[in-house]
């Protein structure tokens, strides 16, 4: 039996819902048809993708690894058919939060001036690779370490870290803070696309508790509600100001690398131009690397 695109779509529906009934409803198929299609895919690949029992369904390690490859194939197929008569090929640039920071307008304007025939579409996608690994974008602006196989990166710059505090917090009156100043607080952690983990602190001086959240909007809402404090980079104050949120520079936290990432192999022909322009705008001529080997101003704001 040959593997077809319908097998990929079926698996992705199961991977997204982790439920055969909901996957069947999404695909407008019967549950037996979905189960049968999944079995055919697993037999064709020679691996088990889904661990399923009466009360449990989860992706196997092979299923997790295959999910991004399947999504990439489906996205490429759909995109090829979407605009068959359109001579333009937009360049989709993903980001999970803050894009290029304060330099975002300059990057977009420079691109439009130099490459008006190729629209640059900036897309926020709450994902570790901002949709790049799944094929939702052609390139992505990412922060922190990128370990996803199959990606290449160019480091553009680094950004100092800042603390995010409720504007009425006593620490919000300070001009600078240290990580130790935050050790007795609850820390809001963006577990989907954030760059902050408890490893930022020494084991004996870590925040008292953590509050996992999934995106920048929830991170801001959690802090402004007084439920937690946060740590982010200097790009966030300019891109996400809030009247109830104050950003204070951290003097002893290591800076965060800002990377432009793209997939290995064939891709959008304008990616080399984007790398060059992003380096010019954001200021670092660092050499690009394979990701598996990849290793202050006053930002106080309560606007």
mmCIF file of C-alpha atoms in Angstrom, residues 185-192 194 196-198 201 207-216 218-231:
data_model
loop_
_atom_site.group_PDB
_atom_site.id
_atom_site.type_symbol
_atom_site.label_atom_id
_atom_site.label_comp_id
_atom_site.label_asym_id
_atom_site.label_seq_id
_atom_site.Cartn_x
_atom_site.Cartn_y
_atom_site.Cartn_z
ATOM 1 C CA UNK A 185 8.524 35.406 44.204
ATOM 2 C CA UNK A 186 6.253 33.311 41.986
ATOM 3 C CA UNK A 187 7.692 33.282 38.464
ATOM 4 C CA UNK A 188 5.498 33.250 35.329
ATOM 5 C CA UNK A 189 7.123 30.861 32.840
ATOM 6 C CA UNK A 190 6.216 30.751 29.169
ATOM 7 C CA UNK A 191 6.674 27.016 28.659
ATOM 8 C CA UNK A 192 5.813 27.157 24.938
ATOM 9 C CA UNK A 194 9.881 31.519 26.398
ATOM 10 C CA UNK A 196 13.427 31.748 30.921
ATOM 11 C CA UNK A 197 13.798 28.597 33.032
ATOM 12 C CA UNK A 198 14.668 27.996 36.659
ATOM 13 C CA UNK A 201 19.080 30.885 39.112
ATOM 14 C CA UNK A 207 12.012 31.531 42.821
ATOM 15 C CA UNK A 208 9.667 30.077 45.383
ATOM 16 C CA UNK A 209 7.081 28.885 42.848
ATOM 17 C CA UNK A 210 6.329 28.942 39.129
ATOM 18 C CA UNK A 211 3.177 29.567 37.141
ATOM 19 C CA UNK A 212 3.278 28.013 33.641
ATOM 20 C CA UNK A 213 1.646 30.003 30.833
ATOM 21 C CA UNK A 214 1.513 29.510 27.072
ATOM 22 C CA UNK A 215 2.006 32.866 25.357
ATOM 23 C CA UNK A 216 3.034 36.485 25.813
ATOM 24 C CA UNK A 218 -1.125 35.402 29.175
ATOM 25 C CA UNK A 219 2.319 36.243 30.584
ATOM 26 C CA UNK A 220 1.388 39.941 30.684
ATOM 27 C CA UNK A 221 -2.068 39.250 32.107
ATOM 28 C CA UNK A 222 -0.636 37.069 34.862
ATOM 29 C CA UNK A 223 1.898 39.705 35.915
ATOM 30 C CA UNK A 224 -0.432 42.701 35.755
ATOM 31 C CA UNK A 225 -2.944 40.769 37.874
ATOM 32 C CA UNK A 226 -0.280 40.521 40.581
ATOM 33 C CA UNK A 227 -0.106 36.719 40.443
ATOM 34 C CA UNK A 228 3.565 36.502 39.460
ATOM 35 C CA UNK A 229 6.634 38.310 38.181
ATOM 36 C CA UNK A 230 8.463 37.495 34.944
ATOM 37 C CA UNK A 231 11.802 37.638 33.173
#
